[in-house]
Coordinates of C-alpha atoms in Angstrom, one line a residue:
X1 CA 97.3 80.3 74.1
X2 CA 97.7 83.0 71.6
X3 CA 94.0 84.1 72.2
X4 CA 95.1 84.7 75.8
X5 CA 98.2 86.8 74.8
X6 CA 96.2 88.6 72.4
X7 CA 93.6 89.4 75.4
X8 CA 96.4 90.4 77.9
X9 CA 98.6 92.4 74.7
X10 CA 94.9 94.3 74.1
X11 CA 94.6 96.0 77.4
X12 CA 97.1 98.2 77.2
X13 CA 96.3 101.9 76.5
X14 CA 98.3 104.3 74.3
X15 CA 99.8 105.8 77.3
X16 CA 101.5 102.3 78.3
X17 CA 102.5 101.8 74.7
X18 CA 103.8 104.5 74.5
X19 CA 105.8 104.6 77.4
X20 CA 107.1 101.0 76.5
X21 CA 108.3 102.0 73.1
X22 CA 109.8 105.1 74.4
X23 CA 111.5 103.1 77.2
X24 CA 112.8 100.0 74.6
X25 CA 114.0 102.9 72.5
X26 CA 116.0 104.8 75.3
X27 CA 117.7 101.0 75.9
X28 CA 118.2 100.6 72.3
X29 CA 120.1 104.3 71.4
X30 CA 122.0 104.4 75.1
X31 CA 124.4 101.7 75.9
X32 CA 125.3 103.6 79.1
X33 CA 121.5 103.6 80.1
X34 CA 121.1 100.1 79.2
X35 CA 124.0 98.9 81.3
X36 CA 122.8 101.1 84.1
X37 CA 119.1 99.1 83.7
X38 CA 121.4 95.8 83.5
X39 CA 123.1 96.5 86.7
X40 CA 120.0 97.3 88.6
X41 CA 118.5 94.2 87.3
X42 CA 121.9 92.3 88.8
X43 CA 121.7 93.9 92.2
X44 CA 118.2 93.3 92.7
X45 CA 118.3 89.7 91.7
X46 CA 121.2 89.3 94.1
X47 CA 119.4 91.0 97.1
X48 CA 116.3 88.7 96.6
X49 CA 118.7 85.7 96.3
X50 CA 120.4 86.5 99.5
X51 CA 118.0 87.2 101.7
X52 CA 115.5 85.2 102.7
X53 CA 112.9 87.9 105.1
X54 CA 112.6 89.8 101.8
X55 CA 112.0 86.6 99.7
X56 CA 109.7 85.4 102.4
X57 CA 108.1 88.5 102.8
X58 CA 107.3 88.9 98.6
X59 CA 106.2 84.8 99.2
X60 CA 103.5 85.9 101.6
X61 CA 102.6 89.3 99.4
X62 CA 102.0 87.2 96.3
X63 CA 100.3 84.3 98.4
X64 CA 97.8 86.5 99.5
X65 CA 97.4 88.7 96.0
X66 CA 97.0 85.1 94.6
X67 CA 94.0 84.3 96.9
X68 CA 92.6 87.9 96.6
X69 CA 92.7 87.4 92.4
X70 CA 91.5 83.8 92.3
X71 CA 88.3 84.5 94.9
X72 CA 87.6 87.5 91.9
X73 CA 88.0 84.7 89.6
X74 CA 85.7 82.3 90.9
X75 CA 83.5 85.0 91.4
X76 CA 83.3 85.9 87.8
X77 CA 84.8 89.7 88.2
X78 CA 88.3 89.0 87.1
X79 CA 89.4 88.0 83.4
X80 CA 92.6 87.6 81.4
X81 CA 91.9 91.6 80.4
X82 CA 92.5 92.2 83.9
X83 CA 96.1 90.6 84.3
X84 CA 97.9 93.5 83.2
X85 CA 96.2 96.0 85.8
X86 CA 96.3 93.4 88.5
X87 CA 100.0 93.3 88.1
X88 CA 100.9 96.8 87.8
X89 CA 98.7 97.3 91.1
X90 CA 100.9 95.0 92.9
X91 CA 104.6 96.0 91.4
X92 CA 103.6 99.6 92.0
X93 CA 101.2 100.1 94.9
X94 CA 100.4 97.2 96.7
X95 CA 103.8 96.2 98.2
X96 CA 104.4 100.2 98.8
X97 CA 100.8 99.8 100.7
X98 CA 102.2 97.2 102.6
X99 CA 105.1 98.7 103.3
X100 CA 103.9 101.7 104.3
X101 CA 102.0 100.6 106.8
X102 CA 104.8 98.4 108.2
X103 CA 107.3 101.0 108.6
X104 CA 104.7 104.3 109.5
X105 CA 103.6 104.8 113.3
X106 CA 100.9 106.5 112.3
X107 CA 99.1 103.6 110.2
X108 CA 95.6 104.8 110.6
X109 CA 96.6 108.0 108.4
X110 CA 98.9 105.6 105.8
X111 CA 95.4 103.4 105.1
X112 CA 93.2 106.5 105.1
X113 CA 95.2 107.8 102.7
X114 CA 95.6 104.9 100.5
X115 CA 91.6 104.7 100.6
X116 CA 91.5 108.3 99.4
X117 CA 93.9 107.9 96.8
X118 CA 92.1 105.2 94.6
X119 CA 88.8 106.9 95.1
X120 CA 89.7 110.0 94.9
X121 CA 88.9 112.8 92.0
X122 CA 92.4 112.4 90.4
X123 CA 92.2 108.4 90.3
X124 CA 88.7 109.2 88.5
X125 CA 90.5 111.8 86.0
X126 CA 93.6 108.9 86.1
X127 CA 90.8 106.3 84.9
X128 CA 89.5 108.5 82.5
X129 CA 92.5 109.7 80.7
X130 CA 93.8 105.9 80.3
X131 CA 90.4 105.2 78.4
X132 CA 90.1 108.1 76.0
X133 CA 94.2 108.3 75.5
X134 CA 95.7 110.6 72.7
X135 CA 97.1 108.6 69.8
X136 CA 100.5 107.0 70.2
X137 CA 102.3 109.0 67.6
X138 CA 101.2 112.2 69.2
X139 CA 102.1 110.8 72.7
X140 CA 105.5 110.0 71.1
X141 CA 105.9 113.8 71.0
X142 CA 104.4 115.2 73.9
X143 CA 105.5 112.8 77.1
X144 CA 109.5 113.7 76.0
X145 CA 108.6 117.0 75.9
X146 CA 107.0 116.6 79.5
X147 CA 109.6 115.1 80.7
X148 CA 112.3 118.1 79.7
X149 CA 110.3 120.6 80.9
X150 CA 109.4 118.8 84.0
X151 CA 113.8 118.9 84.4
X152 CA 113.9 122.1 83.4
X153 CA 111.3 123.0 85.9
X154 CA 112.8 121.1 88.7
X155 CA 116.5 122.0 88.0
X156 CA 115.8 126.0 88.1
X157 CA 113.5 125.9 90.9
X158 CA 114.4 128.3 93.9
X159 CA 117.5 129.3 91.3
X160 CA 117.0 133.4 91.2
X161 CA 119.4 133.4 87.9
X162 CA 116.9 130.3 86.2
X163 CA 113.7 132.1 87.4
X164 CA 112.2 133.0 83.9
X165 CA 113.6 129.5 82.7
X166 CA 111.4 128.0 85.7
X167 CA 108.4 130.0 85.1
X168 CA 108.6 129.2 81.2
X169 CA 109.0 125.7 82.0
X170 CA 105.8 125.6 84.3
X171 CA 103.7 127.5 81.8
X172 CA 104.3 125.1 79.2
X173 CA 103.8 122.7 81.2
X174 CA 100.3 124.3 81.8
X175 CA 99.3 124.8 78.7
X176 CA 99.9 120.9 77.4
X177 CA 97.8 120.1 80.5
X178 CA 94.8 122.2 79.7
X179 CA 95.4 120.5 75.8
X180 CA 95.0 117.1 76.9
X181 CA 92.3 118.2 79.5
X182 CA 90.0 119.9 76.6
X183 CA 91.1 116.8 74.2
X184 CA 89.6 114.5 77.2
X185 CA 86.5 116.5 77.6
X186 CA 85.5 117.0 73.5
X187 CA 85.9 113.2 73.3
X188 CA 84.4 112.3 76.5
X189 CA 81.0 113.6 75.1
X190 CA 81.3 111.2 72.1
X191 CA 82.4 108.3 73.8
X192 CA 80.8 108.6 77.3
X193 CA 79.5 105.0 76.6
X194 CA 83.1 104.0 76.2
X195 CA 83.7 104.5 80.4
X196 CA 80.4 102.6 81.1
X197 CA 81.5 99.2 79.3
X198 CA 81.9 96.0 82.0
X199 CA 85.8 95.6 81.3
X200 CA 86.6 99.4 82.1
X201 CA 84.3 99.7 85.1
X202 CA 86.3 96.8 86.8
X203 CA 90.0 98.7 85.9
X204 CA 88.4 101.3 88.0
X205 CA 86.9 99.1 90.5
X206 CA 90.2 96.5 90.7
X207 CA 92.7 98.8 92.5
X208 CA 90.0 99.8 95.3
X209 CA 89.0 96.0 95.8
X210 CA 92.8 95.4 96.1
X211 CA 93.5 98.2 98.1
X212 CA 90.4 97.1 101.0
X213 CA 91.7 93.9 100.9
X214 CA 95.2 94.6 101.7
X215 CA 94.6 96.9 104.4
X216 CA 93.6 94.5 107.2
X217 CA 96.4 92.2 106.0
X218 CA 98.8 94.7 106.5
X219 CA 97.6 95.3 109.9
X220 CA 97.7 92.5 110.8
X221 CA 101.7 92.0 110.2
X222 CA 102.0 95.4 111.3
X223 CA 100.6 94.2 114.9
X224 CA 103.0 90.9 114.4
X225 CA 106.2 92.7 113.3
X226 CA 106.0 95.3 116.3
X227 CA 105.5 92.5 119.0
X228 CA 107.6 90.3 117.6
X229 CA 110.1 93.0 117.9
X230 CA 109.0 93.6 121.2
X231 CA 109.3 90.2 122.4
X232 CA 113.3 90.5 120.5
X233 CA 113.9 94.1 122.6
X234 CA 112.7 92.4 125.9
X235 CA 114.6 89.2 126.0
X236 CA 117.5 90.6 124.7
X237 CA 117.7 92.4 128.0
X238 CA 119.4 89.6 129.7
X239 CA 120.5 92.0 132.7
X240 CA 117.2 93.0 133.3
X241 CA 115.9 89.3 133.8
X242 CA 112.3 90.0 132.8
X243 CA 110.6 86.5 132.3
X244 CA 109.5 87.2 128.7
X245 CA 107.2 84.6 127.3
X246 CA 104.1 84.9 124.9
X247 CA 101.9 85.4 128.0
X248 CA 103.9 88.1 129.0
X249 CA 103.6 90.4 125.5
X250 CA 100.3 89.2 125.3
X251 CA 99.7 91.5 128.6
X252 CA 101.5 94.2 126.8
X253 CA 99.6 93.6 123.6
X254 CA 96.0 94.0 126.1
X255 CA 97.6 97.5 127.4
X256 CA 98.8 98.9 124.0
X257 CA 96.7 97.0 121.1
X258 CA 97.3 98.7 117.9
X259 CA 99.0 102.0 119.8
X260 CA 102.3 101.6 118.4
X261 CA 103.4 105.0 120.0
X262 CA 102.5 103.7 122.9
X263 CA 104.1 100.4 122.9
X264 CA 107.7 102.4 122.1
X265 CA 107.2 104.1 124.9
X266 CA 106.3 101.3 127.1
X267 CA 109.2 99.3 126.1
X268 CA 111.2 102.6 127.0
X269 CA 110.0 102.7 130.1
X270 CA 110.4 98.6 131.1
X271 CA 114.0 98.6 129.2
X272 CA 115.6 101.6 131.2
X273 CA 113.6 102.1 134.2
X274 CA 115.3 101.4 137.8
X275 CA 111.9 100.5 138.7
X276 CA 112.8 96.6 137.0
X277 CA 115.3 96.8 140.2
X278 CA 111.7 96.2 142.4
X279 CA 109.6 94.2 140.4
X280 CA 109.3 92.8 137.1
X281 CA 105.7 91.7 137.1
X282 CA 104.2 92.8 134.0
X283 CA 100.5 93.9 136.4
X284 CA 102.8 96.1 138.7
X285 CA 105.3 97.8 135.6
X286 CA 102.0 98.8 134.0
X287 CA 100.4 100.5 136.8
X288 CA 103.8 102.3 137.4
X289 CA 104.1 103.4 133.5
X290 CA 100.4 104.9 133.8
X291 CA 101.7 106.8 137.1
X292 CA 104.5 107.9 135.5
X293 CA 103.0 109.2 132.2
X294 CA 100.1 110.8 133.2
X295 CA 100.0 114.3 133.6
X296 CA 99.2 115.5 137.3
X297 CA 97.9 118.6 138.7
X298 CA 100.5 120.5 140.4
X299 CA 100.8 123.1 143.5
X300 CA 101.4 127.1 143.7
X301 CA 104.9 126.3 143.9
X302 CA 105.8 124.5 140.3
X303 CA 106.9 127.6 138.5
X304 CA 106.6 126.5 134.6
X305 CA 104.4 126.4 131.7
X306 CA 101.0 124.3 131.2
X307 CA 101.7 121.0 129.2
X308 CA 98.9 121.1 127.2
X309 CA 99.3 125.1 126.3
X310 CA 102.5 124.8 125.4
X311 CA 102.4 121.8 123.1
X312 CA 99.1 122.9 121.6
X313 CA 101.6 126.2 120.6
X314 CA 104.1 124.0 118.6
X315 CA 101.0 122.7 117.0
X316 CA 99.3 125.9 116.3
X317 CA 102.7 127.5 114.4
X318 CA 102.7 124.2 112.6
X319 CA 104.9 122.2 114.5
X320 CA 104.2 119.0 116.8
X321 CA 106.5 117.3 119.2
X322 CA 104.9 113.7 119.3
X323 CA 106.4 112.5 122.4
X324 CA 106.7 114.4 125.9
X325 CA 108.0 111.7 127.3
X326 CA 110.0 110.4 130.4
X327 CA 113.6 110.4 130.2
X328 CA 114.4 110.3 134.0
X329 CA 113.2 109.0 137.1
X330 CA 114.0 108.7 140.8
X331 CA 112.2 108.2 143.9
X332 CA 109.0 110.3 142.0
X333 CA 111.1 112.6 140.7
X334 CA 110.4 112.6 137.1
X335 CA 111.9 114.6 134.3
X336 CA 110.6 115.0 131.1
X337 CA 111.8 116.4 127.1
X338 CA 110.4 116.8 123.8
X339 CA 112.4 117.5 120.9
X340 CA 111.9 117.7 117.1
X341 CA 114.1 118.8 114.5
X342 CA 112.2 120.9 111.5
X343 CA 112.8 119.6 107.8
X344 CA 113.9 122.5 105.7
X345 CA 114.1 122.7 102.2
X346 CA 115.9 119.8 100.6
X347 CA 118.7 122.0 98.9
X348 CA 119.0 123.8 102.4
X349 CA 121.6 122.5 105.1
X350 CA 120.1 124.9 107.7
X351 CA 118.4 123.1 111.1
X352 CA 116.0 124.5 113.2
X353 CA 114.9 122.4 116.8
X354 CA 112.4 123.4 119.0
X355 CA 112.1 121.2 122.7
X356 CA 110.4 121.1 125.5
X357 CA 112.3 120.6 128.8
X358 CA 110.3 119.8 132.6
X359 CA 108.5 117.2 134.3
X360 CA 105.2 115.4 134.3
X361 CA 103.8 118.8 135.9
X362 CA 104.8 121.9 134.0
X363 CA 107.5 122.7 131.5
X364 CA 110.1 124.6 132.6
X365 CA 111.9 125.4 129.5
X366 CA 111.2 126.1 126.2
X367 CA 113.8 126.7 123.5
X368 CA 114.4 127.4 119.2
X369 CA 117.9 126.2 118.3
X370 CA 118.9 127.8 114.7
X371 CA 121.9 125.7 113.4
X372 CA 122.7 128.5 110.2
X373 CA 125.6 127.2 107.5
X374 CA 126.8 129.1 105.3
X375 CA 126.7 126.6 102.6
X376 CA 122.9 126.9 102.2
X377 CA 122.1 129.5 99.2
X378 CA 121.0 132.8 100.4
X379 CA 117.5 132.8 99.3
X380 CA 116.7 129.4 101.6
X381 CA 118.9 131.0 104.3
X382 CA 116.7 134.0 104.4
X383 CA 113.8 132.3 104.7
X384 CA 115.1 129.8 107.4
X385 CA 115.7 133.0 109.6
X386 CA 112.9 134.6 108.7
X387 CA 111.1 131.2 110.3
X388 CA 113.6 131.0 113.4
X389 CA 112.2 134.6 113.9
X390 CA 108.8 134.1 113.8
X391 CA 109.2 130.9 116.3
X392 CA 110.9 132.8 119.0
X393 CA 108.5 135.8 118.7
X394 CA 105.5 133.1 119.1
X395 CA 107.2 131.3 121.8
X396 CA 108.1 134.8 124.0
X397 CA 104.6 136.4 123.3
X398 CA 103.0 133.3 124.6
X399 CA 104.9 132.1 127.2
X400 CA 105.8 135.5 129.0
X401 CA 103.1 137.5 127.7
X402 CA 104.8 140.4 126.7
X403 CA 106.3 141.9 123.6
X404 CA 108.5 140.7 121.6
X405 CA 112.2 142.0 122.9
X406 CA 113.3 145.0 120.2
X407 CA 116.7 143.6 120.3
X408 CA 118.5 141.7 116.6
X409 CA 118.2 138.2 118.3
X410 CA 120.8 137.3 114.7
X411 CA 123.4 139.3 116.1
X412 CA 122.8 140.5 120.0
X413 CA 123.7 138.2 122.6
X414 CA 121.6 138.9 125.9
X415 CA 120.1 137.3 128.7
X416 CA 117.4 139.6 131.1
X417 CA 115.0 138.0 133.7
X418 CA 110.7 138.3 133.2
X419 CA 109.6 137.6 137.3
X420 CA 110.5 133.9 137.7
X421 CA 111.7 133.3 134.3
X422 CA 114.8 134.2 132.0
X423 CA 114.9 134.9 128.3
X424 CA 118.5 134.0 126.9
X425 CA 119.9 134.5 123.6
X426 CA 123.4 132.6 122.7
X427 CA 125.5 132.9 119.2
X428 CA 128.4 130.6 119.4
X429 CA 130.6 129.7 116.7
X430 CA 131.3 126.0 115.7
X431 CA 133.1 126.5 112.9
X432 CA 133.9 128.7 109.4
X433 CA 130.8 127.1 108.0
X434 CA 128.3 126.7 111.4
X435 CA 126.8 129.4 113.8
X436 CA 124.8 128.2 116.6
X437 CA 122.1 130.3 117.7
X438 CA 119.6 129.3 120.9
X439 CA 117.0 131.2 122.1
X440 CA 115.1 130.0 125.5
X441 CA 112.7 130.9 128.1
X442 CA 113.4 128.8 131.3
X443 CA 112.4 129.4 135.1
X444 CA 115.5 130.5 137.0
X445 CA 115.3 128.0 139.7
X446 CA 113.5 125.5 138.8
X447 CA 112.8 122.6 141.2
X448 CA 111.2 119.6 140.8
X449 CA 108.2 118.8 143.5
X450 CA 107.3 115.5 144.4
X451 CA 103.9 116.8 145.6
X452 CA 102.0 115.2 143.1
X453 CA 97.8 115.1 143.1
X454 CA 96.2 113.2 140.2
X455 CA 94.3 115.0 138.1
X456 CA 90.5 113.4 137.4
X457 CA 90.5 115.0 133.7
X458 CA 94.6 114.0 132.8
X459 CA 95.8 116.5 129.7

């Protein structure tokens, strides 16, 4: 038994050692710090103990980490020096993996990259810097040090009256990186063997066989959660008496698969469409979703913009509105909207929203809605009008094809028509703290045809 300990007590580096007995001396010295670590420890014991999805969801983690582990084990890869890595992998990336994947739409880029990160040139530099570690005492010194500046850094930042303090901070910073680089490098050339040994190979190889092996199994209750939800979403329905059974999702599961987007949308569709008034066959509500979200061709008389053009703008200035999607629909009619709101800074309480308004044949308005508060320091406010300039120029030079209008959009109200189309400017006044300012290109009488010819090549 003590041979074991020994074994897993060996594999720790000077970097973990050192950030242990930093950590036990922190506890030690603060009582305030240690209650605050007590009380953490309390509240997460007591969310475990009371409930049971999250205990059964750590079960099934664990479970499956155990199998992974133990099929290393039989295999003769994994050993007792391992334990410690093994563990921290799971504590501090494998149930964020999982839950990554679980929560992000977009799980194909979550996995991709998770499958980066742990081959990746910085997990190589990670690896190597954990094998040829500076000495503990010396470490002792340096990661406080880090950690002030790093405060210091983060504290001044975007702060005009801190700016030397952030820049001296930074540079610091700097130059105890390039040390402990050039320390790296001078004793990587005398201990190259060192990374080459069995027992460090597999630390570097251990996180990427974990990280392959969770990714399907992920997926997998990824594609069990959203169903399952979907199967919840439809059944709780009761007014719309769709006959929900396995069979039924299974349907849905054969039309979306692993499209998550597109199974939100479809359960839009199915949960607030008058169309469930006619039919609630799964075959027929299918056929009517694809005629309803595919993009037609349209006549000489739709005044509006191209779909495509105009959401391939938001993407080209760096923005992306993910769904164009149905909101509306009546007898063929159908009316459409996009909207996202763009994430500022994080010390800035400005908004700025750009949508898409018109129907499954053009757009017929486009719009930048500036939300400015007053609260927002004036650097960060500058720049957040700086961008809601920028946007409307984009969106009137490409829309209307013409110049920019000459007139303060800030402080001028104004509204002046381009052939079918309007430009509008409005600055209302919510409140001492909020100014509202919308800018939008719409067609002046906009109509919505129900002449509609499917296109062979859908956008």
């Amino acid at each position: 038994m003590n041979q074991e300990i020994h074994v897993i007590v060996s594999s720790f580096n000077n970097n973990e050692i050192t950030i242990l007995l930093l950590l036990i001396l922190l506890l030690v010295l603060f009582k305030p710090l240690r209650e605050c670590f007590v009380g953490i420890i309390k509240i997460f014991t007591e969310f475990l103990l009371k409930n049971k999805i999250i205990q059964a969801m750590l079960f099934e983690l664990f479970l499956y980490f155990s199998i992974i582990t133990f099929i290393l084990y039989i295999i003769g890869f994994w050993n007792l020096s391992l334990f410690k890595d093994s563990i921290l992998w799971f504590l501090l990336s494998g149930f964020v993996l999982y839950k990554d994947i679980i929560a992000n739409r977009n799980w194909q880029d979550t996995m991709k990259n998770y499958l980066l990160k742990v081959i990746s040139i910085s997990a190589i530099f990670e690896f190597i810097t954990n094998i040829i570690c500076l000495p503990v005492w010396s470490l002792l010194i340096i990661i406080p040090i880090i950690c002030i500046l790093q405060l210091m850094s983060s504290y001044s930042e975007n702060k005009n009256e801190y700016k030397n303090v952030y820049i001296l901070a930074n540079s610091l910073m700097t130059i105890i990186g390039i040390g402990i680089l050039i320390y790296t490098v001078f004793r990587l050339f005398d201990n190259f063997d060192i990374l080459l040994q069995e027992d460090n190979l597999k630390t570097f190889v251990l996180p990427i066989i974990y990280t392959v092996a969770f990714l399907p199994f992920s997926l997998v209750n990824k594609t069990f959660a959203e169903y399952y939800q979907a199967y919840k979403r439809l059944s709780w329905r009761k007014d719309i008496k769709i006959p929900v059974n396995l069979k039924y999702v299974y349907k849905i599961y054969q039309f979306c698969k692993l499209d998550f987007e597109k199974l939100n949308k479809f359960l839009f569709f199915l949960t607030s469409s008058n169309y469930l008034n006619k039919t609630t066959k799964i075959d027929e509500l299918i056929t009517e979703y694809k005629n309803r979200t595919t993009f037609f061709e349209y006549d000489s008389s739709c005044v509006g913009f191209e779909i495509n053009k105009i959401l391939n703008l938001f993407c080209s200035i760096d923005l992306k509105i993910d769904d164009y999607k149905d909101i509306e629909y009546d007898e063929g009619y159908g009316n459409y909207y996009g909207e996202k709101l763009l994430k500022m800074n994080i010390r800035s309480f400005d908004d700025i929203i750009y949508s898409a308004t018109g129907t499954n044949q053009v757009i017929q308005k486009v719009e930048i809605l500036y939300i400015k508060n007053k609260l927002t320091p004036k650097d960060l406010s500058k720049e957040s009008e700086n961008l809601y300039l920028t946007l409307c120029k984009s969106i009137h030079e490409f829309c209307l094809e013409t110049k920019y209008p000459t007139r303060d959009i800030l402080k001028d109200e104004f509204c002046f028509n381009v052939c079918k189309f309007k430009v509008e400017n409005k600055i209302i006044t919510l409140n001492d703290q909020i100014t509202e300012h919308r800018f939008s290109i719409f067609v002046k009488n906009p109509f919505y045809s129900n002449y509609y010819k499917l296109n062979n090549n859908p956008i």
